[in-house]
Structures are given as structure tokens and as C-alpha cells.
Amino acid sequence: MGSTTISVDEFQALEARVLQAVELIRKEREARATAEGERDWARGEVEGLRKELADAHEAKGHLQHESEALKVQVSGLESQLADTKSQLATAQGEVAGLQEKVSAASQAEVEHLNREREAVKSRVEKMLAQMDELL
């Protein structure tokens, strides 16, 4: 067995290098632990975002379905509106025709009543004339 002797300075240098190595290992472990914690947090965030994305896709599908249903409903309502406008135009034409008929009938009735009034007036005047003659 051979013995190797080292000087105090060499021993202190060796001790300092060992302490540096221990410190480096301690810092590396801390950095690793921090990185693993951040990785775990990031994985949780990614999983949460994936769930939100899946929910958003599902909501988008529902909204698209509702949108299509509303488009069909609006199309039906537009068709009904067009039919109603057509019926309204027809009814307005009928009302205008009826108003003309009523106006013409009213005018004829007024003329008839005026002729009757003139006839009654004439008879009354004749009766008054006869009464004057009798008196």
C-alpha cells in the first residue's frame, strides 16, 4: 500500500471544489424541483384549456344548430309575411271597391231622399194652397 500525501493547500483546494460541487448539486436539485412544479402547473393549465376548448366546440355546435333552426324559422316567417302582405293588398283592394260602392249607394240614396223631399214639399205646398183657398 502506498501512501499519497497531499499538502494542506491541495486539501483545502480539494475541499473547496467538493463544496462547490455540493452547492451546484443543491442548486440543480432546487432548479429541477422548481421546473417540475412549473411543468405540473403547466400540464394542469393545458388540461384546463383542453376542457374549455372542448366545451367551446360543444357550445359552438349547439349554437350552429340553433342558428340553422332560427334561419329556417325566419325563412318561414318571411314567407308568412309575404303571404300576409299579399292578403293585405287584396283586402285593401276589396275595401276600396266596397268604399266606392258605398259612396255610390250613399249618393244615390241622398238623391232619392232629395227627390222624395221635393215631392213631399210640393204636396205640402199644394195642400197649403188648397187650405188657403178653402179659408
mmCIF file of C-alpha atoms in Angstrom:
data_model
loop_
_atom_site.group_PDB
_atom_site.id
_atom_site.type_symbol
_atom_site.label_atom_id
_atom_site.label_comp_id
_atom_site.label_asym_id
_atom_site.label_seq_id
_atom_site.Cartn_x
_atom_site.Cartn_y
_atom_site.Cartn_z
ATOM 1 C CA MET A 1 0.000 0.000 0.000
ATOM 2 C CA GLY A 2 1.395 3.210 -0.993
ATOM 3 C CA SER A 3 0.591 6.351 0.802
ATOM 4 C CA THR A 4 -0.021 9.531 -1.011
ATOM 5 C CA THR A 5 0.456 12.696 0.794
ATOM 6 C CA ILE A 6 -1.205 15.915 -0.147
ATOM 7 C CA SER A 7 -0.422 19.286 1.117
ATOM 8 C CA VAL A 8 -2.776 21.398 3.209
ATOM 9 C CA ASP A 9 -3.285 23.795 0.320
ATOM 10 C CA GLU A 10 -4.142 20.957 -2.015
ATOM 11 C CA PHE A 11 -6.504 19.532 0.582
ATOM 12 C CA GLN A 12 -8.199 22.904 1.070
ATOM 13 C CA ALA A 13 -8.490 23.325 -2.692
ATOM 14 C CA LEU A 14 -9.959 19.864 -2.960
ATOM 15 C CA GLU A 15 -12.366 20.632 -0.108
ATOM 16 C CA ALA A 16 -13.436 23.881 -1.809
ATOM 17 C CA ARG A 17 -14.088 22.045 -5.077
ATOM 18 C CA VAL A 18 -16.143 19.416 -3.230
ATOM 19 C CA LEU A 19 -18.169 22.182 -1.530
ATOM 20 C CA GLN A 20 -18.685 23.863 -4.912
ATOM 21 C CA ALA A 21 -19.837 20.559 -6.369
ATOM 22 C CA VAL A 22 -22.244 20.025 -3.453
ATOM 23 C CA GLU A 23 -23.591 23.579 -3.900
ATOM 24 C CA LEU A 24 -24.025 23.027 -7.630
ATOM 25 C CA ILE A 25 -25.902 19.785 -6.990
ATOM 26 C CA ARG A 26 -28.119 21.510 -4.391
ATOM 27 C CA LYS A 27 -28.927 24.380 -6.830
ATOM 28 C CA GLU A 28 -29.547 21.894 -9.640
ATOM 29 C CA ARG A 29 -31.994 19.946 -7.438
ATOM 30 C CA GLU A 30 -33.789 23.161 -6.474
ATOM 31 C CA ALA A 31 -33.962 24.223 -10.112
ATOM 32 C CA ARG A 32 -35.233 20.775 -11.089
ATOM 33 C CA ALA A 33 -37.881 20.862 -8.362
ATOM 34 C CA THR A 34 -38.976 24.340 -9.484
ATOM 35 C CA ALA A 35 -39.046 23.230 -13.121
ATOM 36 C CA GLU A 36 -41.071 20.108 -12.248
ATOM 37 C CA GLY A 37 -43.532 22.241 -10.269
ATOM 38 C CA GLU A 38 -43.905 24.638 -13.189
ATOM 39 C CA ARG A 39 -44.276 21.668 -15.557
ATOM 40 C CA ASP A 40 -47.028 20.187 -13.388
ATOM 41 C CA TRP A 41 -48.768 23.571 -13.212
ATOM 42 C CA ALA A 42 -48.468 23.967 -16.994
ATOM 43 C CA ARG A 43 -49.897 20.467 -17.528
ATOM 44 C CA GLY A 44 -52.840 21.409 -15.329
ATOM 45 C CA GLU A 45 -53.335 24.607 -17.317
ATOM 46 C CA VAL A 46 -53.151 22.708 -20.610
ATOM 47 C CA GLU A 47 -55.700 20.173 -19.351
ATOM 48 C CA GLY A 48 -57.999 23.000 -18.212
ATOM 49 C CA LEU A 49 -57.631 24.752 -21.561
ATOM 50 C CA ARG A 50 -58.341 21.492 -23.411
ATOM 51 C CA LYS A 51 -61.547 21.084 -21.404
ATOM 52 C CA GLU A 52 -62.517 24.704 -22.105
ATOM 53 C CA LEU A 53 -61.782 24.152 -25.796
ATOM 54 C CA ALA A 54 -63.920 21.009 -25.845
ATOM 55 C CA ASP A 55 -66.734 22.894 -24.086
ATOM 56 C CA ALA A 56 -66.372 25.755 -26.565
ATOM 57 C CA HIS A 57 -66.572 23.326 -29.502
ATOM 58 C CA GLU A 58 -69.674 21.749 -27.999
ATOM 59 C CA ALA A 59 -71.251 25.169 -27.420
ATOM 60 C CA LYS A 60 -70.330 26.155 -30.981
ATOM 61 C CA GLY A 61 -72.096 23.043 -32.266
ATOM 62 C CA HIS A 62 -75.216 23.879 -30.267
ATOM 63 C CA LEU A 63 -75.132 27.464 -31.483
ATOM 64 C CA GLN A 64 -74.744 26.372 -35.088
ATOM 65 C CA HIS A 65 -77.689 24.016 -34.703
ATOM 66 C CA GLU A 66 -79.780 26.778 -33.137
ATOM 67 C CA SER A 67 -78.655 29.182 -35.853
ATOM 68 C CA GLU A 68 -79.803 26.787 -38.559
ATOM 69 C CA ALA A 69 -83.147 26.309 -36.789
ATOM 70 C CA LEU A 70 -83.558 30.082 -36.499
ATOM 71 C CA LYS A 71 -82.721 30.541 -40.186
ATOM 72 C CA VAL A 72 -85.444 28.050 -41.098
ATOM 73 C CA GLN A 73 -87.854 29.794 -38.734
ATOM 74 C CA VAL A 74 -87.003 33.224 -40.171
ATOM 75 C CA SER A 75 -87.464 31.884 -43.681
ATOM 76 C CA GLY A 76 -90.911 30.580 -42.705
ATOM 77 C CA LEU A 77 -91.808 33.898 -41.102
ATOM 78 C CA GLU A 78 -90.656 35.791 -44.199
ATOM 79 C CA SER A 79 -92.862 33.547 -46.316
ATOM 80 C CA GLN A 80 -95.794 34.173 -43.986
ATOM 81 C CA LEU A 81 -95.086 37.907 -44.111
ATOM 82 C CA ALA A 82 -95.111 37.850 -47.906
ATOM 83 C CA ASP A 83 -98.431 35.960 -47.864
ATOM 84 C CA THR A 84 -99.857 38.388 -45.328
ATOM 85 C CA LYS A 85 -98.755 41.370 -47.431
ATOM 86 C CA SER A 86 -100.413 39.818 -50.453
ATOM 87 C CA GLN A 87 -103.617 39.216 -48.485
ATOM 88 C CA LEU A 88 -103.468 42.771 -47.149
ATOM 89 C CA ALA A 89 -103.119 44.178 -50.666
ATOM 90 C CA THR A 90 -106.096 42.093 -51.788
ATOM 91 C CA ALA A 91 -108.135 43.198 -48.767
ATOM 92 C CA GLN A 92 -107.203 46.844 -49.370
ATOM 93 C CA GLY A 93 -108.396 46.496 -52.973
ATOM 94 C CA GLU A 94 -111.660 44.958 -51.770
ATOM 95 C CA VAL A 95 -112.102 47.727 -49.190
ATOM 96 C CA ALA A 96 -111.503 50.373 -51.839
ATOM 97 C CA GLY A 97 -114.084 48.694 -54.084
ATOM 98 C CA LEU A 98 -116.582 48.494 -51.235
ATOM 99 C CA GLN A 99 -115.956 52.152 -50.344
ATOM 100 C CA GLU A 100 -116.712 53.137 -53.936
ATOM 101 C CA LYS A 101 -119.885 51.047 -53.879
ATOM 102 C CA VAL A 102 -120.961 52.514 -50.535
ATOM 103 C CA SER A 103 -120.193 56.002 -51.750
ATOM 104 C CA ALA A 104 -122.178 55.463 -54.939
ATOM 105 C CA ALA A 105 -125.048 53.878 -52.970
ATOM 106 C CA SER A 106 -124.990 56.719 -50.461
ATOM 107 C CA GLN A 107 -125.041 59.293 -53.227
ATOM 108 C CA ALA A 108 -127.966 57.508 -54.897
ATOM 109 C CA GLU A 109 -129.806 57.317 -51.552
ATOM 110 C CA VAL A 110 -129.222 61.026 -50.910
ATOM 111 C CA GLU A 111 -130.522 61.851 -54.376
ATOM 112 C CA HIS A 112 -133.551 59.621 -53.809
ATOM 113 C CA LEU A 113 -134.245 61.278 -50.448
ATOM 114 C CA ASN A 114 -133.885 64.732 -52.016
ATOM 115 C CA ARG A 115 -136.433 63.790 -54.695
ATOM 116 C CA GLU A 116 -138.827 62.494 -52.027
ATOM 117 C CA ARG A 117 -138.348 65.661 -50.003
ATOM 118 C CA GLU A 118 -139.120 67.775 -53.058
ATOM 119 C CA ALA A 119 -142.191 65.639 -53.736
ATOM 120 C CA VAL A 120 -143.389 65.948 -50.129
ATOM 121 C CA LYS A 121 -142.642 69.648 -50.164
ATOM 122 C CA SER A 122 -144.636 70.029 -53.349
ATOM 123 C CA ARG A 123 -147.595 68.100 -51.882
ATOM 124 C CA VAL A 124 -147.476 70.144 -48.677
ATOM 125 C CA GLU A 125 -147.407 73.364 -50.708
ATOM 126 C CA LYS A 126 -150.397 72.155 -52.726
ATOM 127 C CA MET A 127 -152.261 71.208 -49.526
ATOM 128 C CA LEU A 128 -151.483 74.626 -48.033
ATOM 129 C CA ALA A 129 -152.708 76.281 -51.215
ATOM 130 C CA GLN A 130 -155.920 74.265 -51.060
ATOM 131 C CA MET A 131 -156.375 75.191 -47.402
ATOM 132 C CA ASP A 132 -155.848 78.852 -48.260
ATOM 133 C CA GLU A 133 -158.498 78.563 -50.953
ATOM 134 C CA LEU A 134 -160.907 76.981 -48.500
ATOM 135 C CA LEU A 135 -160.402 79.696 -45.977
#
